[in-house]
PDB file of C-alpha atoms in Angstrom:
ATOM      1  CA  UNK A   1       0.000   0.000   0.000  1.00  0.00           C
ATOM      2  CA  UNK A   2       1.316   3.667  -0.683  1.00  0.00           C
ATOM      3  CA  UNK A   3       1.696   5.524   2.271  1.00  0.00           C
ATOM      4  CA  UNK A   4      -0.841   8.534   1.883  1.00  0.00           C
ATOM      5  CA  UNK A   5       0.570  11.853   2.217  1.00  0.00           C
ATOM      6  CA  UNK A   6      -1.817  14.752   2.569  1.00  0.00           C
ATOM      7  CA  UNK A   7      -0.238  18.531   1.211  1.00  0.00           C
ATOM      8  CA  UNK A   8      -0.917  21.499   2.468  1.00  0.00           C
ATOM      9  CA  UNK A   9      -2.501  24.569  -0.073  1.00  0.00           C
ATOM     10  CA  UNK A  10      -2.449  27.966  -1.376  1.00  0.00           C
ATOM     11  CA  UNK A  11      -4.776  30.664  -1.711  1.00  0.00           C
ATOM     12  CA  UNK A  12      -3.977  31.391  -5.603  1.00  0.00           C
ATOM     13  CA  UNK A  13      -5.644  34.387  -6.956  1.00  0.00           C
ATOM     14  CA  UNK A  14      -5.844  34.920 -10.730  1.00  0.00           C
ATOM     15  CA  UNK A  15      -4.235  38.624 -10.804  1.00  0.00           C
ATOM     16  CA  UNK A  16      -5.391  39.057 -14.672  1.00  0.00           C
ATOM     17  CA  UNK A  17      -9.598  38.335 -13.197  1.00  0.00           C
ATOM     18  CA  UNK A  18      -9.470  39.146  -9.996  1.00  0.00           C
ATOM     19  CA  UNK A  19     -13.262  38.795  -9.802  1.00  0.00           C
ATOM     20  CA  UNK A  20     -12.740  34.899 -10.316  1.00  0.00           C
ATOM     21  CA  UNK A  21     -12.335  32.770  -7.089  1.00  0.00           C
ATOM     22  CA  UNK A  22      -9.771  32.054  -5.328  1.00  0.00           C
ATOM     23  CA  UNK A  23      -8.113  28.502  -5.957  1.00  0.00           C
ATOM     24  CA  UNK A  24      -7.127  26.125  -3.789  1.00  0.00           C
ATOM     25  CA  UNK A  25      -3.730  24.433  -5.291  1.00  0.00           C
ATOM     26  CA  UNK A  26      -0.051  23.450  -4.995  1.00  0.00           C
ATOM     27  CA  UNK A  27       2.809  23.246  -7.397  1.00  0.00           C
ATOM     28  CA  UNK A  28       2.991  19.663  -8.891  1.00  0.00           C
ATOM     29  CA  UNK A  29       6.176  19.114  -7.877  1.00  0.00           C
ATOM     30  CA  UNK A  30       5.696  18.360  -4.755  1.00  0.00           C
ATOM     31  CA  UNK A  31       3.062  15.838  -5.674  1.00  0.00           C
ATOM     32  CA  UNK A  32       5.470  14.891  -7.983  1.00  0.00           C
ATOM     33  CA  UNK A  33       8.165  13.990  -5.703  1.00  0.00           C
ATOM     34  CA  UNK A  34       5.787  12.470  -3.527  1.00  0.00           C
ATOM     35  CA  UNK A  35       4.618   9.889  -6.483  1.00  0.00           C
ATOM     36  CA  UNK A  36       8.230   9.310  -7.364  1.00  0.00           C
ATOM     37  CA  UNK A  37       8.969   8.584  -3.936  1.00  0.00           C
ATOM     38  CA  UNK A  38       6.486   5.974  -3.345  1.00  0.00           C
ATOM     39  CA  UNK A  39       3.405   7.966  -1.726  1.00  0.00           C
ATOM     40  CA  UNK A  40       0.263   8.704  -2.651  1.00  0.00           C
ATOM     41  CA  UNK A  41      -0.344  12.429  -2.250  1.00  0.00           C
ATOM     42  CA  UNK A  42      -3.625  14.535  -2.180  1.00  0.00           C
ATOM     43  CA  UNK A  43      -3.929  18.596  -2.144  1.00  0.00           C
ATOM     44  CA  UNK A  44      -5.939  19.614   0.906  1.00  0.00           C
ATOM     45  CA  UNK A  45      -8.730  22.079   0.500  1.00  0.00           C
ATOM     46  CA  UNK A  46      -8.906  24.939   2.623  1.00  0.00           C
ATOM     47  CA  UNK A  47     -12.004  25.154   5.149  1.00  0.00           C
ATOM     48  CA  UNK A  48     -13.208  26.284   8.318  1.00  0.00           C
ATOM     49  CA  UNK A  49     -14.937  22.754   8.962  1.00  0.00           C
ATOM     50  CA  UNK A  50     -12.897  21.167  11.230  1.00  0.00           C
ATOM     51  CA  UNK A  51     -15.066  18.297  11.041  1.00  0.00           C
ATOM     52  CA  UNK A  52     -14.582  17.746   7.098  1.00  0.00           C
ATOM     53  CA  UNK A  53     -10.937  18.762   7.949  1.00  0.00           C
ATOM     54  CA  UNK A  54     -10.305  15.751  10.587  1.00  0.00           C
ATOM     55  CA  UNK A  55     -11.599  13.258   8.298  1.00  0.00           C
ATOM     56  CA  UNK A  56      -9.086  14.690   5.135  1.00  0.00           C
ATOM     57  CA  UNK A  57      -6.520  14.643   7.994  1.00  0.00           C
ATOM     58  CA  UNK A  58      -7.288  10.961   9.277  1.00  0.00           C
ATOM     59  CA  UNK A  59      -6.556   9.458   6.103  1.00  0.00           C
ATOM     60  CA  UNK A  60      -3.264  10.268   5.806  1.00  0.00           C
ATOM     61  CA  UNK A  61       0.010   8.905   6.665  1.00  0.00           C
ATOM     62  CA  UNK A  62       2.148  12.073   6.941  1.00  0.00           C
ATOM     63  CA  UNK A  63       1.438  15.587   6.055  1.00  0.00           C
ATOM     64  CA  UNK A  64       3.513  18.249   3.892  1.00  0.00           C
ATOM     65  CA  UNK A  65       3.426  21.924   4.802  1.00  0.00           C
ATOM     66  CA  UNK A  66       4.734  23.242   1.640  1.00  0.00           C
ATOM     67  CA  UNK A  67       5.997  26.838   0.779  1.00  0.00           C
ATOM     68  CA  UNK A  68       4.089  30.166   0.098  1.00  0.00           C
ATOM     69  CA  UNK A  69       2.794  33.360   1.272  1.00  0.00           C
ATOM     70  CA  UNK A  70       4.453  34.474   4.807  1.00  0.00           C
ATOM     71  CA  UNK A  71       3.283  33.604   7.991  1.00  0.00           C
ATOM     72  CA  UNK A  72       0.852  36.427   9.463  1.00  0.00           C
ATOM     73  CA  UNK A  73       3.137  38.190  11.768  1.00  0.00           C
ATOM     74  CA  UNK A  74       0.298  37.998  14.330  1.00  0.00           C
ATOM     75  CA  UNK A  75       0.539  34.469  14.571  1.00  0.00           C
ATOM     76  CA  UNK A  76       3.853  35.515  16.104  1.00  0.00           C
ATOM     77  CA  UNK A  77       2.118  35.900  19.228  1.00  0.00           C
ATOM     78  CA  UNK A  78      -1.470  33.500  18.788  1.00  0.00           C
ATOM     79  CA  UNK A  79      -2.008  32.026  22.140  1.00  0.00           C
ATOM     80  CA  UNK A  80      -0.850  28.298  21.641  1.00  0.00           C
ATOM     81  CA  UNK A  81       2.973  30.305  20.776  1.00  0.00           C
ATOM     82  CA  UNK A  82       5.046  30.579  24.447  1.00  0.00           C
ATOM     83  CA  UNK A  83       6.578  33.800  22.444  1.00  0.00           C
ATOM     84  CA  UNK A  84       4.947  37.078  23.322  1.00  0.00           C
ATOM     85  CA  UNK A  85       6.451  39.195  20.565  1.00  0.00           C
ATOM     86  CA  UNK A  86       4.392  42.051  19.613  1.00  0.00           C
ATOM     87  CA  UNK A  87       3.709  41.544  15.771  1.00  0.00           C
ATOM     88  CA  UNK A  88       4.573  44.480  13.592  1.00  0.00           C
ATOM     89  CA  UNK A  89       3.674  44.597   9.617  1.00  0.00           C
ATOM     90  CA  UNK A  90       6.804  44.411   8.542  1.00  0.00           C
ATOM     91  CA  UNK A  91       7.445  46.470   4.911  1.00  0.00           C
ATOM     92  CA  UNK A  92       8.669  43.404   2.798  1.00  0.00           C
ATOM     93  CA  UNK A  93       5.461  41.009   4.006  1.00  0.00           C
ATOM     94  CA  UNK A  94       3.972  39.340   1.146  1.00  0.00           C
ATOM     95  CA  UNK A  95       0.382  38.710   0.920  1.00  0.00           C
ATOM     96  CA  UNK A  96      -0.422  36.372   4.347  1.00  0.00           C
ATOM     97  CA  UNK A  97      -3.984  33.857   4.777  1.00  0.00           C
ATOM     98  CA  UNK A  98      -4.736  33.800   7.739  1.00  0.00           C
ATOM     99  CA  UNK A  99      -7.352  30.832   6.723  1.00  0.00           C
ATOM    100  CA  UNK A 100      -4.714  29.061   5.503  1.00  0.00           C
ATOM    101  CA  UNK A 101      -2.224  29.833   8.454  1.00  0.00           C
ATOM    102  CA  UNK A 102      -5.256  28.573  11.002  1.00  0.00           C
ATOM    103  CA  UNK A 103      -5.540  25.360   9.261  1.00  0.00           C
ATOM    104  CA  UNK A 104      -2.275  24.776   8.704  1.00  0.00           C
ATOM    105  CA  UNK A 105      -1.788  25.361  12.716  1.00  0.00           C
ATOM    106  CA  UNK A 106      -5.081  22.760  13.451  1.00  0.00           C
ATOM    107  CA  UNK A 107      -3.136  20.174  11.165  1.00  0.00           C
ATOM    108  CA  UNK A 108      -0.207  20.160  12.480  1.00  0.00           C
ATOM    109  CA  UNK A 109      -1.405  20.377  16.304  1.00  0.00           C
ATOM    110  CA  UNK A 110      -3.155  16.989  15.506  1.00  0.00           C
ATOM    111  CA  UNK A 111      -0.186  15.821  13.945  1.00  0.00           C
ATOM    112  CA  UNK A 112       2.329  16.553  16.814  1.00  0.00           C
ATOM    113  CA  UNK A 113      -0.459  14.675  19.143  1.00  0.00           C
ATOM    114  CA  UNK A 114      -0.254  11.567  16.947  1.00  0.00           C
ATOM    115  CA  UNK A 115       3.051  11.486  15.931  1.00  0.00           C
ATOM    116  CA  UNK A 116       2.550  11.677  12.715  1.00  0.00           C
ATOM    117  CA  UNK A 117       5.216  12.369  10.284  1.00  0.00           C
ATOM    118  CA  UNK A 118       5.429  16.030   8.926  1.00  0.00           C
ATOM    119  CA  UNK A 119       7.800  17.501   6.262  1.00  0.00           C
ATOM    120  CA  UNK A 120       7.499  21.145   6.209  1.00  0.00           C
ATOM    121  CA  UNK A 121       8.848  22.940   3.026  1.00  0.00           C
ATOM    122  CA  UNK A 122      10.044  26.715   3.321  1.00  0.00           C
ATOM    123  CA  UNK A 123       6.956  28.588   4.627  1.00  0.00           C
ATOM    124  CA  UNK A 124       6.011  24.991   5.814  1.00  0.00           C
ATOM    125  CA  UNK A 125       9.176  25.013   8.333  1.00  0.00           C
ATOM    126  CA  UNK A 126       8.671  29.137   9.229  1.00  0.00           C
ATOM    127  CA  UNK A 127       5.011  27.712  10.331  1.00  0.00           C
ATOM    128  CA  UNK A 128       6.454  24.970  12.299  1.00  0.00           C
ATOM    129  CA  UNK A 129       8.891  26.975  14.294  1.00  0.00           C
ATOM    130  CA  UNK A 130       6.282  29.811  14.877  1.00  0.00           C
ATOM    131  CA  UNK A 131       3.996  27.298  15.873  1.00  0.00           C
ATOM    132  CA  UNK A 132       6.196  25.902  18.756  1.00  0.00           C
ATOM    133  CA  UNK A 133       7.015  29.343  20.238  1.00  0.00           C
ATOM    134  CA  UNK A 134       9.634  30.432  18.015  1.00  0.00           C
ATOM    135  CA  UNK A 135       9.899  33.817  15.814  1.00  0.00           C
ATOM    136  CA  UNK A 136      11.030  34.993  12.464  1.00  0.00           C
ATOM    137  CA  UNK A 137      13.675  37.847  10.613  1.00  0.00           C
ATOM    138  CA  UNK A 138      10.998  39.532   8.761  1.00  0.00           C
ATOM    139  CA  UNK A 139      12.825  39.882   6.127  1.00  0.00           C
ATOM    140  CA  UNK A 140      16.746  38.954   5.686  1.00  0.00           C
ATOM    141  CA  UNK A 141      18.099  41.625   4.003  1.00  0.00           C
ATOM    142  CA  UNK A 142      16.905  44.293   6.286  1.00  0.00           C
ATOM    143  CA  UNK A 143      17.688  42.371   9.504  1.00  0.00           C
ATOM    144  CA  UNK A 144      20.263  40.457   8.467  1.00  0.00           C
ATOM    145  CA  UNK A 145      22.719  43.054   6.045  1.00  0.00           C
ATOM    146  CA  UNK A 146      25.429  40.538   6.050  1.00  0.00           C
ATOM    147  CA  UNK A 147      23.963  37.529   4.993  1.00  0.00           C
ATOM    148  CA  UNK A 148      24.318  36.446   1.527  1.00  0.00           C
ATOM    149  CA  UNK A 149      21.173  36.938  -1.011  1.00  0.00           C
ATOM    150  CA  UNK A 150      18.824  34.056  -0.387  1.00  0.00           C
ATOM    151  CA  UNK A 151      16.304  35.240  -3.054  1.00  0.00           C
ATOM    152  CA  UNK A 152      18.976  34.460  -5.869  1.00  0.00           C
ATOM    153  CA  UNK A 153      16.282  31.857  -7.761  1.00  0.00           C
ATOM    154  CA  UNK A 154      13.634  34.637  -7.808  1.00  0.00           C
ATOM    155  CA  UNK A 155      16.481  36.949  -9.578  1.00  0.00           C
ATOM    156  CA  UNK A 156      17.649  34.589 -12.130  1.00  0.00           C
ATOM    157  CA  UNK A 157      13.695  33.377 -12.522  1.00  0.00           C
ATOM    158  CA  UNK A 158      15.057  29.715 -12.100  1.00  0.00           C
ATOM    159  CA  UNK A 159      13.682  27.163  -9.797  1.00  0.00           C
ATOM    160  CA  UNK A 160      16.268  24.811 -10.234  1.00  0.00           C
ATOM    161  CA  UNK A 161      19.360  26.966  -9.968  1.00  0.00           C
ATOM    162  CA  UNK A 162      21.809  25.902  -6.853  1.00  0.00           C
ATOM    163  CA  UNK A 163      21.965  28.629  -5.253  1.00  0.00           C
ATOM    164  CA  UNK A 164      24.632  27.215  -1.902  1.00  0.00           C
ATOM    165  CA  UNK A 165      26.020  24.738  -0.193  1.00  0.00           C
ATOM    166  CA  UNK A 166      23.934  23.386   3.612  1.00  0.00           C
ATOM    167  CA  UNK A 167      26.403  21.768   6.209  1.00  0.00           C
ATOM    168  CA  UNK A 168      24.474  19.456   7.733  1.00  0.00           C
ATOM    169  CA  UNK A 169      24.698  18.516  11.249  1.00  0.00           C
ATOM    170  CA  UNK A 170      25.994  14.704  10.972  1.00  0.00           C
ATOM    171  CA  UNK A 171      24.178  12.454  13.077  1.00  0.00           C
ATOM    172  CA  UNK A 172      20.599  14.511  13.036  1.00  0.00           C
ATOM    173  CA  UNK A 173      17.325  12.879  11.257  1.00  0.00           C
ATOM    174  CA  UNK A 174      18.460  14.828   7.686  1.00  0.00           C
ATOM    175  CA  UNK A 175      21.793  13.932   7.467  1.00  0.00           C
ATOM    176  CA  UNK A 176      20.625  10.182   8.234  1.00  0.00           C
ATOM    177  CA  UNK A 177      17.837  10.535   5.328  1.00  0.00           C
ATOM    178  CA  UNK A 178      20.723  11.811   2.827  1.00  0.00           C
ATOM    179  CA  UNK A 179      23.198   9.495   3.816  1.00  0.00           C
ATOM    180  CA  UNK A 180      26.143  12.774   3.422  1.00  0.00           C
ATOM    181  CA  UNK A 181      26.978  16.065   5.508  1.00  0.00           C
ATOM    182  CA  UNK A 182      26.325  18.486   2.759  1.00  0.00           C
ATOM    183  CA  UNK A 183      24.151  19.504  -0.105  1.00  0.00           C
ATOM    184  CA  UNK A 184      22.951  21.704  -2.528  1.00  0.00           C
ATOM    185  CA  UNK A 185      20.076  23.989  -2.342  1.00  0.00           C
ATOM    186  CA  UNK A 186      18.120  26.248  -4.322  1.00  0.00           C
ATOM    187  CA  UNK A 187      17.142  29.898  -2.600  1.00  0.00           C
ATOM    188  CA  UNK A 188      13.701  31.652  -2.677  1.00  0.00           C
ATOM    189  CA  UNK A 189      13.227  32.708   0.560  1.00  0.00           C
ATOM    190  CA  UNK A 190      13.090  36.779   2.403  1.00  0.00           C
ATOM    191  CA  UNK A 191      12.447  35.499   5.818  1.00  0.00           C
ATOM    192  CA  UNK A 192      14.426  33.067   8.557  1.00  0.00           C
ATOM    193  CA  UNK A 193      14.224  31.724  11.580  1.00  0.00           C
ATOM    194  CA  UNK A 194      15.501  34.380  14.527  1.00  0.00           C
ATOM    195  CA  UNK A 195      14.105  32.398  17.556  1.00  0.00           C
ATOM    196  CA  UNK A 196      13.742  28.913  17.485  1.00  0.00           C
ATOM    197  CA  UNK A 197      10.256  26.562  18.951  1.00  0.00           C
ATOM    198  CA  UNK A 198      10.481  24.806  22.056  1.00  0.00           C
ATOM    199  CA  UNK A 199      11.859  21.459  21.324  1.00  0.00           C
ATOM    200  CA  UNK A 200      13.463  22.871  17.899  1.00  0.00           C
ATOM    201  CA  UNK A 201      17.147  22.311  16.873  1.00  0.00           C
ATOM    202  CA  UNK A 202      18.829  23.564  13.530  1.00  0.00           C
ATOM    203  CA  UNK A 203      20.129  20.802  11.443  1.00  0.00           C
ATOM    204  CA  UNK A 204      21.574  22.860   8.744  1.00  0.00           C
ATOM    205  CA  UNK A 205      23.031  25.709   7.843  1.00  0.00           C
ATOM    206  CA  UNK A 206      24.032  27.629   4.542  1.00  0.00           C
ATOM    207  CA  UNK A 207      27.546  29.467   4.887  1.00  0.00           C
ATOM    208  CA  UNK A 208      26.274  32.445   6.379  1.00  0.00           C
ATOM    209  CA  UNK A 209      24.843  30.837   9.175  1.00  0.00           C
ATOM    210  CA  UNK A 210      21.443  31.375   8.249  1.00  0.00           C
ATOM    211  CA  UNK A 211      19.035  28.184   9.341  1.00  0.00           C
ATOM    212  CA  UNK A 212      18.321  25.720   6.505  1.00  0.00           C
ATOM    213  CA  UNK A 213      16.818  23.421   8.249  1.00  0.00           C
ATOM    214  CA  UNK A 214      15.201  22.000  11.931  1.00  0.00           C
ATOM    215  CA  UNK A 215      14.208  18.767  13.265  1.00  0.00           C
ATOM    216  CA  UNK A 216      12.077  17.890  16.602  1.00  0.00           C
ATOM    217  CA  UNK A 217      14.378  15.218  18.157  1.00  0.00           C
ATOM    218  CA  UNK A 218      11.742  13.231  19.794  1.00  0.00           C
ATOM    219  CA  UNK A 219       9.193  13.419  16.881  1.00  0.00           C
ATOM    220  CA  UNK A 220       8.776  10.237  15.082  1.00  0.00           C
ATOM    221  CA  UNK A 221       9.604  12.204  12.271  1.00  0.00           C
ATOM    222  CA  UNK A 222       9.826  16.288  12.005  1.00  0.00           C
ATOM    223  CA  UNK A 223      12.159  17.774   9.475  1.00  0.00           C
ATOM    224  CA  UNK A 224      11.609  21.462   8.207  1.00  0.00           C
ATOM    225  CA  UNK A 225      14.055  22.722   5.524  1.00  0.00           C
ATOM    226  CA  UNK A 226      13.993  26.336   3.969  1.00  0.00           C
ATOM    227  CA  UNK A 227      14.377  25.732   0.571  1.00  0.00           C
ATOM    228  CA  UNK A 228      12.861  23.701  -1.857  1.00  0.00           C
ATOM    229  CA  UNK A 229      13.763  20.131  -2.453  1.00  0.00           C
ATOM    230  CA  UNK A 230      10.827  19.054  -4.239  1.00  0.00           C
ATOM    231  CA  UNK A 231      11.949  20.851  -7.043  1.00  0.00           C
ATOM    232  CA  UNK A 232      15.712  19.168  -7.200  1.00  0.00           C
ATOM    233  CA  UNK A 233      14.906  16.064  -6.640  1.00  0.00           C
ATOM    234  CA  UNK A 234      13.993  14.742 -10.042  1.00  0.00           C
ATOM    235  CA  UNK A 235      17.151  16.623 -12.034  1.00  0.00           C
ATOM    236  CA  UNK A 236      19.316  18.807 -10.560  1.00  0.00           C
ATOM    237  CA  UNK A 237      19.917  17.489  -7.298  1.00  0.00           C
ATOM    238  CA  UNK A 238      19.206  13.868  -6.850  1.00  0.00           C
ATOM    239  CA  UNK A 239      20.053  13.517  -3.583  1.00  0.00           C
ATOM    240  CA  UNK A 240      17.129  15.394  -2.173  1.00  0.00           C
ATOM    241  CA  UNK A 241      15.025  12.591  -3.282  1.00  0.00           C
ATOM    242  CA  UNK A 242      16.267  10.567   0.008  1.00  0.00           C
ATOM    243  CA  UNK A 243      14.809  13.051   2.125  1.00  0.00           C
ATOM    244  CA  UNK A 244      11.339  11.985   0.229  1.00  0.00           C
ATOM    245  CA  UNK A 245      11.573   8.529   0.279  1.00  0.00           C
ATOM    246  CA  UNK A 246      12.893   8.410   3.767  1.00  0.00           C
ATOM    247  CA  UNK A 247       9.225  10.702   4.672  1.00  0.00           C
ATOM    248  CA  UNK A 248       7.134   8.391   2.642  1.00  0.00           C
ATOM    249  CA  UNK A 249       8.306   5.448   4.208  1.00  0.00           C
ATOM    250  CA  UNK A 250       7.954   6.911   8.071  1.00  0.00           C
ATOM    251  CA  UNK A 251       4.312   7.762   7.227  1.00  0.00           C
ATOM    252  CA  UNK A 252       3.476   4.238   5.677  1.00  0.00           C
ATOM    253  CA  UNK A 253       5.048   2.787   8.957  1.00  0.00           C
ATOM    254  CA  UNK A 254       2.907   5.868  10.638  1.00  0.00           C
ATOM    255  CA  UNK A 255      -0.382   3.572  10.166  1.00  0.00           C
ATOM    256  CA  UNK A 256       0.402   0.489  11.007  1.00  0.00           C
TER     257      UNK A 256
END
């Protein structure tokens, strides 16, 4: 049986009609690496009804938080966060959902309680860390005026580019799903981690110390990482697809 592996959606807004509604919808390749990696993945819907909601989320083996729009800055502070910063709109924030940000919140609260595997992809691993008490740099190149550019695949308009190297901590859950110490990564990101969640360690690292990825050492299986593997996997960075199988194979084992 194909482990099940339910993905997180967008809000996508058609900016040429804007009087069309809003889709629900993902980027194919992460369904794509799921597939090739042995799952079976379906795009979640965004509603209110938690009800319709826990019987998506029941079905599933693991769940994907995949990238997007930022995290509201609000949720900086929502009650279930130990951190009591006082959110600011920050002048770089991107468009933010709070629908989407509440249900990605209920989802992974439920998944945390059943040990249930969970991947989370760029805005997918913000959303963890926020989630367990832990903040963000609204925006790198403001906060951070030393670090490197980490928007370099925007610029060049290429998902695929490698845009750095990640040391990776050896011994942690990534390096162990990689099998090696270092990789490539692409870069799309204007946000990091500042303050990390209760329970949170960094696993990885690009060379100006900024945090590529975290891990939840007593999770069955917990990996966030900032950039976006799903899109590597198939061509320009093979190894990534380790990190997919290793998931899909945790959440088959998830339902037994």
């Amino acid at each position: 049986m194909q482990p099940i592996i339910a993905i997180t959606a967008s809000e996508v807004i058609n900016n040429g009609e804007t009087w069309l509604p809003i889709v629900y919808g993902q980027s194919h390749t992460y369904t794509d690496a799921i597939v090739r990696s042995g799952g079976a993945p379906f795009i979640l819907p965004i509603t209110h009804d938690t009800t319709v909601l826990r019987r998506l989320y029941e079905q599933c083996g693991g769940l994907l938080l995949t990238g997007g729009s930022d995290v509201d800055p609000e949720a900086y502070a929502m009650p279930h966060s130990s951190n009591k910063v006082n959110a600011t709109t920050h002048p770089s924030l991107t468009k933010v959902s709070r629908r989407r940000d509440d249900q990605e919140y209920q989802l992974l609260k439920w998944a945390l309680e059943d040990d249930k595997p969970i991947l989370g992809i760029c805005r997918g691993m913000q959303l963890i860390n926020v989630f367990l008490g832990g903040s963000l740099h609204p925006d790198i190149a403001i906060n951070l005026p030393s670090a490197h550019d980490h928007e370099v695949n925007i610029h060049k308009k290429d998902f695929h580019h490698l845009a750095h190297r990640l040391q990776i901590n050896p011994g942690s859950q990534l390096s162990k799903a990689l099998g090696i110490d270092t990789i490539a990564a692409n870069s799309l990101h204007h946000q990091t981690i500042n303050k990390l969640g209760d329970g949170l360690v960094a696993t990885a690292r690009s060379e100006d110390g900024i945090i590529e990825a975290i891990e939840l050492t007593d999770a069955r299986f917990l990996i966030g990482i900032q950039s976006h593997p799903e899109a590597l996997e198939a061509e320009s960075a093979l190894e990534w697809r380790k990190l997919f199988e290793t998931f899909v194979r945790a959440s088959g084992q998830a339902n037994r």
